[in-house]
Short mmCIF file of C-alpha atoms and ligand atoms in Angstrom, two decimals:
data_model
loop_
_atom_site.label_atom_id
_atom_site.label_comp_id
_atom_site.label_asym_id
_atom_site.label_seq_id
_atom_site.Cartn_x
_atom_site.Cartn_y
_atom_site.Cartn_z
CA UNK G 1 -7.16 38.91 165.15
CA UNK G 2 -9.21 36.14 164.63
CA UNK G 3 -8.96 34.12 167.65
CA UNK G 4 -13.05 33.49 167.75
CA UNK G 5 -12.58 30.47 165.12
CA UNK G 6 -9.22 29.23 166.13
CA UNK G 7 -8.36 26.76 168.88
CA UNK G 8 -4.60 26.64 168.17
CA UNK G 9 -1.84 29.45 167.48
CA UNK G 10 0.23 28.93 164.29
CA UNK G 11 3.09 26.64 163.82
CA UNK G 12 6.45 28.40 163.98
CA UNK G 13 7.06 27.42 160.33
CA UNK G 14 3.46 29.03 159.38
CA UNK G 15 4.26 32.29 161.10
CA UNK G 16 7.38 32.33 159.26
CA UNK G 17 5.84 32.00 156.03
CA UNK G 18 3.11 34.15 156.41
CA UNK G 19 4.33 37.05 158.26
CA UNK G 20 4.99 40.21 156.07
CA UNK G 21 5.87 42.84 158.82
CA UNK G 22 9.66 42.23 158.21
CA UNK G 23 9.48 44.33 155.23
CA UNK G 24 5.66 45.89 155.01
CA UNK G 25 6.94 48.09 158.07
CA UNK G 26 7.92 50.38 155.08
CA UNK G 27 4.31 50.89 155.01
CA UNK G 28 3.61 52.63 157.86
CA UNK G 29 3.08 55.98 157.10
CA UNK G 30 0.99 54.98 154.31
CA UNK G 31 -1.06 52.51 156.47
CA UNK G 32 -1.57 55.24 159.33
CA UNK G 33 -2.72 57.94 156.72
CA UNK G 34 -5.15 55.37 155.01
CA UNK G 35 -6.18 54.57 158.48
CA UNK G 36 -6.87 58.49 159.59
CA UNK G 37 -8.74 59.31 156.34
CA UNK G 38 -10.95 55.93 156.62
CA UNK G 39 -11.61 57.12 160.60
CA UNK G 40 -12.51 60.80 159.58
CA UNK G 41 -14.92 59.72 156.63
CA UNK G 42 -16.33 56.83 159.24
CA UNK G 43 -17.37 59.60 161.77
CA UNK G 44 -18.48 62.21 158.93
CA UNK G 45 -20.90 59.32 157.99
CA UNK G 46 -22.18 58.91 161.47
CA UNK G 47 -20.54 55.30 161.55
CA UNK G 48 -18.19 56.12 164.39
CA UNK G 49 -18.89 58.67 167.13
CA UNK G 50 -16.75 61.90 166.99
CA UNK G 51 -15.33 60.89 170.32
CA UNK G 52 -14.12 57.47 169.04
CA UNK G 53 -12.78 59.11 166.06
CA UNK G 54 -10.97 61.69 167.94
CA UNK G 55 -9.28 59.01 170.05
CA UNK G 56 -8.46 56.88 167.03
CA UNK G 57 -6.95 60.02 165.20
CA UNK G 58 -4.54 61.02 168.22
CA UNK G 59 -3.79 57.29 168.92
CA UNK G 60 -2.69 56.99 165.43
CA UNK G 61 -0.36 59.98 165.74
CA UNK G 62 1.20 58.52 168.63
CA UNK G 63 1.71 55.24 166.93
CA UNK G 64 3.12 56.91 163.83
CA UNK G 65 5.65 59.09 166.08
CA UNK G 66 6.73 55.58 167.73
CA UNK G 67 7.45 53.97 164.44
CA UNK G 68 9.31 57.09 163.19
CA UNK G 69 11.20 57.44 166.39
CA UNK G 70 12.58 53.81 166.46
CA UNK G 71 10.75 52.67 169.99
CA UNK G 72 7.77 50.77 168.03
CA UNK G 73 8.08 47.09 168.96
CA UNK G 74 7.14 45.26 165.52
CA UNK G 75 5.50 41.88 166.30
CA UNK G 76 6.11 38.99 163.91
CA UNK G 77 3.09 37.17 165.46
CA UNK G 78 1.07 40.21 164.38
CA UNK G 79 1.85 39.30 160.92
CA UNK G 80 1.87 42.59 158.96
CA UNK G 81 1.73 46.15 159.38
CA UNK G 82 -1.93 46.84 159.33
CA UNK G 83 -2.26 44.44 162.58
CA UNK G 84 0.81 45.76 164.30
CA UNK G 85 -0.62 49.46 164.11
CA UNK G 86 -4.03 48.35 164.92
CA UNK G 87 -2.87 46.22 168.10
CA UNK G 88 -0.48 48.88 169.32
CA UNK G 89 -3.54 51.45 168.75
CA UNK G 90 -5.61 49.26 171.04
CA UNK G 91 -3.09 49.33 173.79
CA UNK G 92 -2.89 53.31 173.41
CA UNK G 93 -6.86 54.05 172.91
CA UNK G 94 -8.67 51.01 174.02
CA UNK G 95 -12.11 50.02 172.59
CA UNK G 96 -12.36 52.67 170.02
CA UNK G 97 -9.58 50.97 168.21
CA UNK G 98 -11.46 47.94 167.60
CA UNK G 99 -14.05 50.06 165.56
CA UNK G 100 -11.62 51.29 162.89
CA UNK G 101 -11.78 48.05 160.90
CA UNK G 102 -15.67 48.72 160.40
CA UNK G 103 -16.15 48.98 156.44
CA UNK G 104 -12.66 48.10 155.65
CA UNK G 105 -10.45 44.97 154.98
CA UNK G 106 -6.52 44.53 155.05
CA UNK G 107 -7.15 43.66 151.28
CA UNK G 108 -8.35 47.28 150.43
CA UNK G 109 -5.79 48.42 153.13
CA UNK G 110 -2.88 46.86 151.62
CA UNK G 111 -3.67 47.72 148.07
CA UNK G 112 -4.10 51.55 149.38
CA UNK G 113 -0.97 51.53 151.24
CA UNK G 114 1.11 50.01 148.62
CA UNK G 115 -0.37 52.59 145.69
CA UNK G 116 0.57 55.54 148.20
CA UNK G 117 3.85 54.11 148.42
CA UNK G 118 4.61 53.40 144.87
CA UNK G 119 2.92 56.78 143.79
CA UNK G 120 5.82 58.51 145.93
CA UNK G 121 8.13 56.24 144.20
CA UNK G 122 6.67 57.79 140.77
CA UNK G 123 7.20 61.08 141.90
CA UNK G 124 10.52 60.50 142.98
CA UNK G 125 12.02 58.92 140.08
CA UNK G 126 10.25 61.83 137.97
CA UNK G 127 12.06 64.11 140.21
CA UNK G 128 15.65 62.63 139.85
CA UNK G 129 15.21 62.12 136.21
CA UNK G 130 14.51 65.92 135.83
CA UNK G 131 17.59 66.61 138.03
CA UNK G 132 19.47 64.12 135.85
CA UNK G 133 18.39 66.12 132.82
CA UNK G 134 19.25 69.44 134.20
CA UNK G 135 22.70 68.25 134.69
CA UNK G 136 22.99 67.00 130.95
CA UNK G 137 21.82 70.13 129.76
CA UNK G 138 24.48 71.93 131.92
CA UNK G 139 27.33 69.64 130.11
CA UNK G 140 25.57 70.15 126.76
CA UNK G 141 25.30 74.16 127.00
CA UNK G 142 29.09 74.09 128.13
CA UNK G 143 30.23 71.92 124.99
CA UNK G 144 27.18 72.77 122.18
CA UNK G 145 30.14 73.22 119.79
CA UNK G 146 32.85 70.97 120.94
CA UNK G 147 33.54 68.02 118.74
CA UNK G 148 33.92 64.19 119.29
CA UNK G 149 33.21 61.32 117.14
CA UNK G 150 30.02 59.93 116.66
CA UNK G 151 29.88 56.16 116.32
CA UNK G 152 27.71 53.58 115.00
CA UNK G 153 29.13 49.95 115.60
CA UNK G 154 31.29 51.44 117.68
CA UNK G 155 33.22 52.63 115.12
CA UNK G 156 33.97 56.23 114.03
CA UNK G 157 31.05 57.05 111.77
CA UNK G 158 30.72 61.05 111.66
CA UNK G 159 31.78 64.02 113.84
CA UNK G 160 29.04 65.14 116.30
CA UNK G 161 28.93 67.78 119.09
CA UNK G 162 29.34 66.86 122.53
CA UNK G 163 26.13 68.88 123.36
CA UNK G 164 24.25 66.82 120.73
CA UNK G 165 25.57 63.58 122.62
CA UNK G 166 24.54 64.91 126.18
CA UNK G 167 20.76 65.82 124.62
CA UNK G 168 20.40 62.77 123.25
CA UNK G 169 20.34 61.45 126.93
CA UNK G 170 18.08 64.06 127.98
CA UNK G 171 15.54 62.99 125.07
CA UNK G 172 15.92 59.35 126.53
CA UNK G 173 15.33 60.34 130.13
CA UNK G 174 12.33 62.42 129.34
CA UNK G 175 10.48 59.44 127.85
CA UNK G 176 11.41 57.96 130.84
CA UNK G 177 9.90 60.68 132.96
CA UNK G 178 6.92 60.93 130.80
CA UNK G 179 6.29 56.99 131.05
CA UNK G 180 6.17 57.25 135.08
CA UNK G 181 3.87 60.56 134.62
CA UNK G 182 1.37 58.28 132.48
CA UNK G 183 1.45 55.35 134.91
CA UNK G 184 0.93 57.71 137.89
CA UNK G 185 -2.45 59.20 136.20
CA UNK G 186 -3.45 55.90 135.53
CA UNK G 187 -2.96 54.16 138.83
CA UNK G 188 -4.50 57.51 140.86
CA UNK G 189 -7.70 55.52 141.86
CA UNK G 190 -8.32 54.79 145.65
CA UNK G 191 -9.21 50.98 146.55
CA UNK G 192 -10.06 52.01 149.86
CA UNK G 193 -13.57 51.01 150.87
CA UNK G 194 -13.51 48.01 148.47
CA UNK G 195 -13.44 45.99 151.67
CA UNK G 196 -12.56 42.23 151.50
CA UNK G 197 -13.81 42.15 147.69
CA UNK G 198 -17.28 42.92 147.42
CA UNK G 199 -17.86 46.32 148.90
CA UNK G 200 -19.55 46.98 152.08
CA UNK G 201 -23.02 47.27 153.56
CA UNK G 202 -21.84 50.70 155.42
CA UNK G 203 -23.04 54.06 154.17
CA UNK G 204 -19.42 55.05 153.06
CA UNK G 205 -18.04 57.67 151.32
CA UNK G 206 -15.42 56.53 148.90
CA UNK G 207 -14.81 59.89 147.22
CA UNK G 208 -14.06 61.41 150.67
CA UNK G 209 -11.45 58.97 151.24
CA UNK G 210 -9.84 59.13 147.99
CA UNK G 211 -9.93 62.90 148.06
CA UNK G 212 -8.20 62.92 151.40
CA UNK G 213 -5.43 60.67 150.15
CA UNK G 214 -4.83 62.32 147.06
CA UNK G 215 -6.48 60.08 144.52
CA UNK G 216 -8.34 61.45 141.63
CA UNK G 217 -11.39 59.11 142.39
CA UNK G 218 -12.34 55.82 143.96
CA UNK G 219 -11.61 52.69 142.02
CA UNK G 220 -14.84 51.54 140.32
CA UNK G 221 -14.68 47.88 140.77
CA UNK G 222 -14.35 46.52 144.30
CA UNK G 223 -12.87 43.13 143.14
CA UNK G 224 -10.51 44.72 140.70
CA UNK G 225 -9.65 47.35 143.48
CA UNK G 226 -8.33 44.67 145.80
CA UNK G 227 -6.77 42.32 142.98
CA UNK G 228 -5.08 44.74 140.99
CA UNK G 229 -1.26 45.47 140.98
CA UNK G 230 -0.74 46.73 137.63
CA UNK G 231 0.48 50.22 139.14
CA UNK G 232 3.51 48.26 140.53
CA UNK G 233 3.88 46.52 137.47
CA UNK G 234 3.93 49.81 135.49
CA UNK G 235 6.10 51.13 137.89
CA UNK G 236 8.64 48.44 137.37
CA UNK G 237 8.35 48.52 133.84
CA UNK G 238 9.04 51.91 133.61
CA UNK G 239 11.90 51.44 136.19
CA UNK G 240 13.02 48.94 133.77
CA UNK G 241 13.42 50.77 130.68
CA UNK G 242 14.82 53.81 132.68
CA UNK G 243 17.55 51.20 134.38
CA UNK G 244 18.10 50.21 130.60
CA UNK G 245 18.94 53.73 129.69
CA UNK G 246 21.07 54.32 132.58
CA UNK G 247 22.76 51.13 132.02
CA UNK G 248 23.73 52.45 128.33
CA UNK G 249 24.67 55.41 129.40
CA UNK G 250 26.91 54.07 132.09
CA UNK G 251 28.51 52.03 129.80
CA UNK G 252 29.47 54.98 127.72
CA UNK G 253 31.18 56.52 130.65
CA UNK G 254 33.20 53.43 131.50
CA UNK G 255 34.55 53.55 128.04
CA UNK G 256 34.98 57.37 127.75
CA UNK G 257 37.11 57.35 131.14
CA UNK G 258 39.30 54.52 130.13
CA UNK G 259 43.04 55.24 129.12
CA UNK G 260 42.72 54.44 125.84
CA UNK G 261 39.76 56.86 124.75
CA UNK G 262 40.34 59.42 127.47
CA UNK G 263 37.49 61.32 126.58
CA UNK G 264 36.21 62.55 130.04
CA UNK G 265 37.80 62.49 133.54
CA UNK G 266 35.49 61.27 136.06
CA UNK G 267 35.86 63.08 139.30
CA UNK G 268 37.38 61.81 142.45
CA UNK G 269 34.26 61.97 144.32
CA UNK G 270 32.65 59.43 141.80
CA UNK G 271 35.46 57.14 141.41
CA UNK G 272 37.40 54.62 143.49
CA UNK G 273 41.10 53.29 143.59
CA UNK G 274 42.69 49.92 143.63
CA UNK G 275 44.18 48.24 146.81
CA UNK G 276 46.92 46.95 144.60
CA UNK G 277 47.57 49.20 141.30
CA UNK G 278 48.27 52.73 142.46
CA UNK G 279 47.72 54.27 139.13
CA UNK G 280 44.25 53.03 138.92
CA UNK G 281 40.85 55.56 139.04
CA UNK G 282 38.15 52.94 138.44
CA UNK G 283 34.64 54.11 137.56
CA UNK G 284 32.77 51.87 139.99
CA UNK G 285 29.54 54.30 140.18
CA UNK G 286 29.26 53.60 136.20
CA UNK G 287 30.02 50.20 136.69
CA UNK G 288 27.19 49.47 139.12
CA UNK G 289 24.59 51.86 137.46
CA UNK G 290 25.49 49.43 134.51
CA UNK G 291 24.67 46.61 136.64
CA UNK G 292 21.32 47.87 138.21
CA UNK G 293 19.17 46.76 135.34
CA UNK G 294 19.74 43.25 136.56
CA UNK G 295 17.71 43.46 139.81
CA UNK G 296 15.40 46.02 138.39
CA UNK G 297 14.33 43.69 135.28
CA UNK G 298 14.56 41.11 137.97
CA UNK G 299 12.08 42.49 140.07
CA UNK G 300 9.72 43.08 137.20
CA UNK G 301 9.87 39.58 135.92
CA UNK G 302 9.20 38.28 139.35
CA UNK G 303 6.20 40.37 140.11
CA UNK G 304 4.47 39.82 136.56
CA UNK G 305 5.45 35.93 137.43
CA UNK G 306 3.58 35.97 140.92
CA UNK G 307 0.57 37.77 139.19
CA UNK G 308 0.10 35.44 136.35
CA UNK G 309 -2.91 33.09 136.52
CA UNK G 310 -4.19 34.56 139.94
CA UNK G 311 -8.04 34.37 140.07
CA UNK G 312 -9.80 37.40 141.10
CA UNK G 313 -10.02 38.69 143.99
CA UNK G 314 -7.08 38.83 146.62
CA UNK G 315 -4.63 36.22 147.00
CA UNK G 316 -1.95 35.81 149.33
CA UNK G 317 0.44 35.34 146.60
CA UNK G 318 0.12 39.29 146.45
CA UNK G 319 2.25 39.60 149.64
CA UNK G 320 5.18 38.81 147.31
CA UNK G 321 4.67 42.10 145.70
CA UNK G 322 6.61 44.35 148.11
CA UNK G 323 10.13 43.28 148.42
CA UNK G 324 10.70 43.49 144.95
CA UNK G 325 9.43 46.38 144.54
CA UNK G 326 11.21 48.13 147.50
CA UNK G 327 14.64 46.61 146.06
CA UNK G 328 13.91 48.28 142.66
CA UNK G 329 12.82 51.41 144.00
CA UNK G 330 15.65 51.70 146.39
CA UNK G 331 18.52 51.02 143.54
CA UNK G 332 16.52 53.08 140.95
CA UNK G 333 16.67 56.22 143.20
CA UNK G 334 20.36 55.60 143.88
CA UNK G 335 21.39 54.75 140.30
CA UNK G 336 19.49 58.32 139.40
CA UNK G 337 21.32 60.15 141.73
CA UNK G 338 24.77 58.61 141.26
CA UNK G 339 24.53 59.25 137.62
CA UNK G 340 23.42 62.88 138.16
CA UNK G 341 26.21 63.64 140.26
CA UNK G 342 28.89 61.80 138.00
CA UNK G 343 27.28 63.81 134.90
CA UNK G 344 27.64 67.39 136.88
CA UNK G 345 31.04 66.36 137.98
CA UNK G 346 32.59 65.00 135.01
CA UNK G 347 35.25 66.94 132.97
CA UNK G 348 35.39 66.45 129.14
CA UNK G 349 38.65 66.27 127.63
CA UNK G 350 37.98 68.87 125.00
CA UNK G 351 41.27 68.50 122.97
CA UNK G 352 41.17 64.71 123.20
CA UNK G 353 37.56 64.74 121.87
CA UNK G 354 38.30 66.95 118.78
CA UNK G 355 41.58 64.97 117.98
CA UNK G 356 39.17 61.82 118.05
CA UNK G 357 36.68 63.57 115.97
CA UNK G 358 38.96 64.19 112.88
CA UNK G 359 40.56 60.49 113.10
CA UNK G 360 38.96 57.35 111.41
CA UNK G 361 38.14 59.31 108.11
CA UNK G 362 35.10 60.63 110.25
CA UNK G 363 34.25 63.15 107.42
CA UNK G 364 34.22 60.91 104.47
CA UNK G 365 30.66 61.53 104.15
CA UNK G 366 30.86 65.23 104.17
CA UNK G 367 33.38 64.45 101.03
CA UNK G 368 30.95 62.31 99.39
CA UNK G 369 28.07 65.10 100.03
CA UNK G 370 30.60 67.70 98.65
CA UNK G 371 31.22 65.54 95.44
CA UNK G 372 27.38 65.20 95.05
CA UNK G 373 26.53 69.03 95.49
CA UNK G 374 29.68 70.78 93.53
CA UNK G 375 30.11 68.09 90.96
CA UNK G 376 26.80 66.85 90.69
CA UNK G 377 27.76 63.05 90.83
CA UNK G 378 25.41 60.79 91.71
CA UNK G 379 25.44 59.90 95.47
CA UNK G 380 26.45 56.28 94.51
CA UNK G 381 29.47 57.26 92.46
CA UNK G 382 30.46 59.72 95.08
CA UNK G 383 30.40 57.15 97.68
CA UNK G 384 32.75 55.03 95.42
CA UNK G 385 35.14 57.74 94.62
CA UNK G 386 35.26 58.65 98.75
CA UNK G 387 35.99 55.16 99.31
CA UNK G 388 39.03 55.05 96.91
CA UNK G 389 40.16 58.31 98.65
CA UNK G 390 39.98 56.67 102.22
CA UNK G 391 41.77 53.73 100.72
CA UNK G 392 44.50 56.08 99.66
CA UNK G 393 44.88 57.72 102.76
CA UNK G 394 44.77 54.44 104.30
CA UNK G 395 47.47 53.46 102.28
CA UNK G 396 49.76 56.79 103.25
CA UNK G 397 48.73 56.36 106.90
CA UNK G 398 46.98 59.68 106.96
CA UNK G 399 43.83 60.86 107.54
CA UNK G 400 41.65 62.60 104.84
CA UNK G 401 42.37 66.22 105.38
CA UNK G 402 45.98 65.61 105.24
CA UNK G 403 45.86 64.04 101.45
CA UNK G 404 47.30 66.69 98.92
CA UNK G 405 45.10 68.02 96.16
CA UNK G 406 46.95 66.17 93.61
CA UNK G 407 46.64 63.11 95.76
CA UNK G 408 42.39 63.91 95.32
CA UNK G 409 42.95 64.57 91.85
CA UNK G 410 44.88 61.18 90.98
CA UNK G 411 41.52 59.82 92.02
CA UNK G 412 39.04 62.11 90.31
CA UNK G 413 40.31 64.97 88.08
CA UNK G 414 37.51 67.38 88.77
CA UNK G 415 38.14 67.75 92.65
CA UNK G 416 39.21 71.45 93.55
CA UNK G 417 40.86 72.79 96.61
CA UNK G 418 37.44 74.20 98.29
CA UNK G 419 36.89 70.20 99.48
CA UNK G 420 39.44 70.83 102.33
CA UNK G 421 36.49 73.04 103.82
CA UNK G 422 34.25 70.55 104.28
CA UNK G 423 36.64 67.75 105.90
CA UNK G 424 37.31 69.86 108.86
CA UNK G 425 35.24 68.39 111.64
CA UNK G 426 33.90 71.72 112.82
CA UNK G 427 32.69 72.52 109.21
CA UNK G 428 31.37 69.34 109.38
CA UNK G 429 29.40 69.61 112.21
CA UNK G 430 27.86 72.91 111.55
CA UNK G 431 26.76 71.69 108.35
CA UNK G 432 24.37 69.47 109.71
CA UNK G 433 21.72 71.94 110.42
CA UNK G 434 18.59 69.34 109.56
CA UNK G 435 16.24 69.78 112.27
CA UNK G 436 17.47 67.50 115.11
CA UNK G 437 21.15 67.53 113.68
CA UNK G 438 24.30 67.89 115.42
CA UNK G 439 25.11 71.53 114.19
CA UNK G 440 25.96 73.62 117.00
CA UNK G 441 22.63 75.90 116.54
CA UNK G 442 20.51 72.89 116.26
CA UNK G 443 21.87 71.91 119.69
CA UNK G 444 21.29 75.13 121.09
CA UNK G 445 17.88 75.33 119.99
CA UNK G 446 17.15 72.19 121.72
CA UNK G 447 18.72 73.20 124.78
CA UNK G 448 16.68 76.36 125.04
CA UNK G 449 13.34 74.20 124.38
CA UNK G 450 14.43 71.77 127.30
CA UNK G 451 15.11 74.52 129.52
CA UNK G 452 11.94 76.19 129.11
CA UNK G 453 10.33 72.79 129.42
CA UNK G 454 12.03 72.12 132.39
CA UNK G 455 11.70 75.83 134.12
N1 LIG Y 1 0.01 41.39 154.33
C1 LIG Y 1 -1.14 41.00 153.50
C2 LIG Y 1 -0.13 41.46 152.10
O1 LIG Y 1 0.48 42.02 152.03
C3 LIG Y 1 -1.91 42.11 153.88
C4 LIG Y 1 -3.55 41.49 153.41
C5 LIG Y 1 -3.61 40.27 154.13
N2 LIG Y 1 -5.03 39.88 153.46
C6 LIG Y 1 -5.83 38.69 153.90
N3 LIG Y 1 -6.82 38.48 153.64
N4 LIG Y 1 -4.87 37.80 154.68
O2 LIG Y 1 -0.65 41.14 151.11
#
């Protein structure tokens, strides 16, 4: 491709370090889409003849079908996807192929291809998140009033509803989705036509190529256009936060499915067995999802580190951008799909959840609130009295609702029998009607809101 200036071919090691075709072949479709848009624009501007443009168009479609059909011979000597495609085009259509590279460079080409690829991944992540949110809403609807323990410090705190817990994840994944949506809006400017770095002397129409490729507008500075990889970094940062959320949820599923908790049963379809212990049913998918953050955060750190300190405009360092993003995107998509499947298939063990909800003095706050509300006690005093009642129950080896009225009155003589109403877990959750609280009515309102938003 640059034989004019060179007397000798590259050393084998040079070729090995330089070539990107081993991985950037994944950009073939985007590369051909970009070339088609570019050729059509060149013809419309009178820079290419219509017959050359037509030959290029047909030839590119043939190349694409060869690549998609698996018959294309990729060559490392041709370095990357751009030159592999162009070289094959030359074999198919001859001379017009040599005119395709007019008014562009591999620098704006690769930026365009990669942006198109990352944009698709942003769309895929948003779709995957939507599906996961729908699965969570399905669980929330089924169990809007099932009670379970809510934890802080992984110690029983207060009873909550299953639906409330599921909807907490809906909020988290909705923020992830909106991060991808924000990034997509910001990145949707087309680098094509920035050429090597300075623009071109040909009368190109960058609005036309931008529109043909689904961009909102051409990128406004050619130096920035070829040197920018923020779109990949924003994808990776959004993916990292999403992977962190997936990891947290996966951890809960691991805990909940253990023999000690038995809050949920994961389906056989999303579990594995042990080769030695016949009783085992392992939450491998959840564990792997919990781990995916490692490589996704790794990709994020790797690309930030590659980009750090690079002068304008293009540097070959930037070829190191792709593998990390490919790997992160593949794994994020898989993790989202696996989580969605697990959530759809899992069964909540309602009786176990309810038994656990009432243990660990989970309604102690309800008791303290009752003392404030009914006996007009200052909250700090109520906290103290309740603490003494918890201690009494602990000494007796029972839970708060199992204390007798006489037990209660031994700590505070003004306590009456109605106190027992607030000690039941269903009453406890039903009372938490503040906006965003765990009461089934509040949870149902949130489910309705989200169903409308996702419809
Ligand atoms: N394979 C290169 C990459 O991925 C394409 C751009 C090469 N540009 C250049 N001036 N050598 O970054």
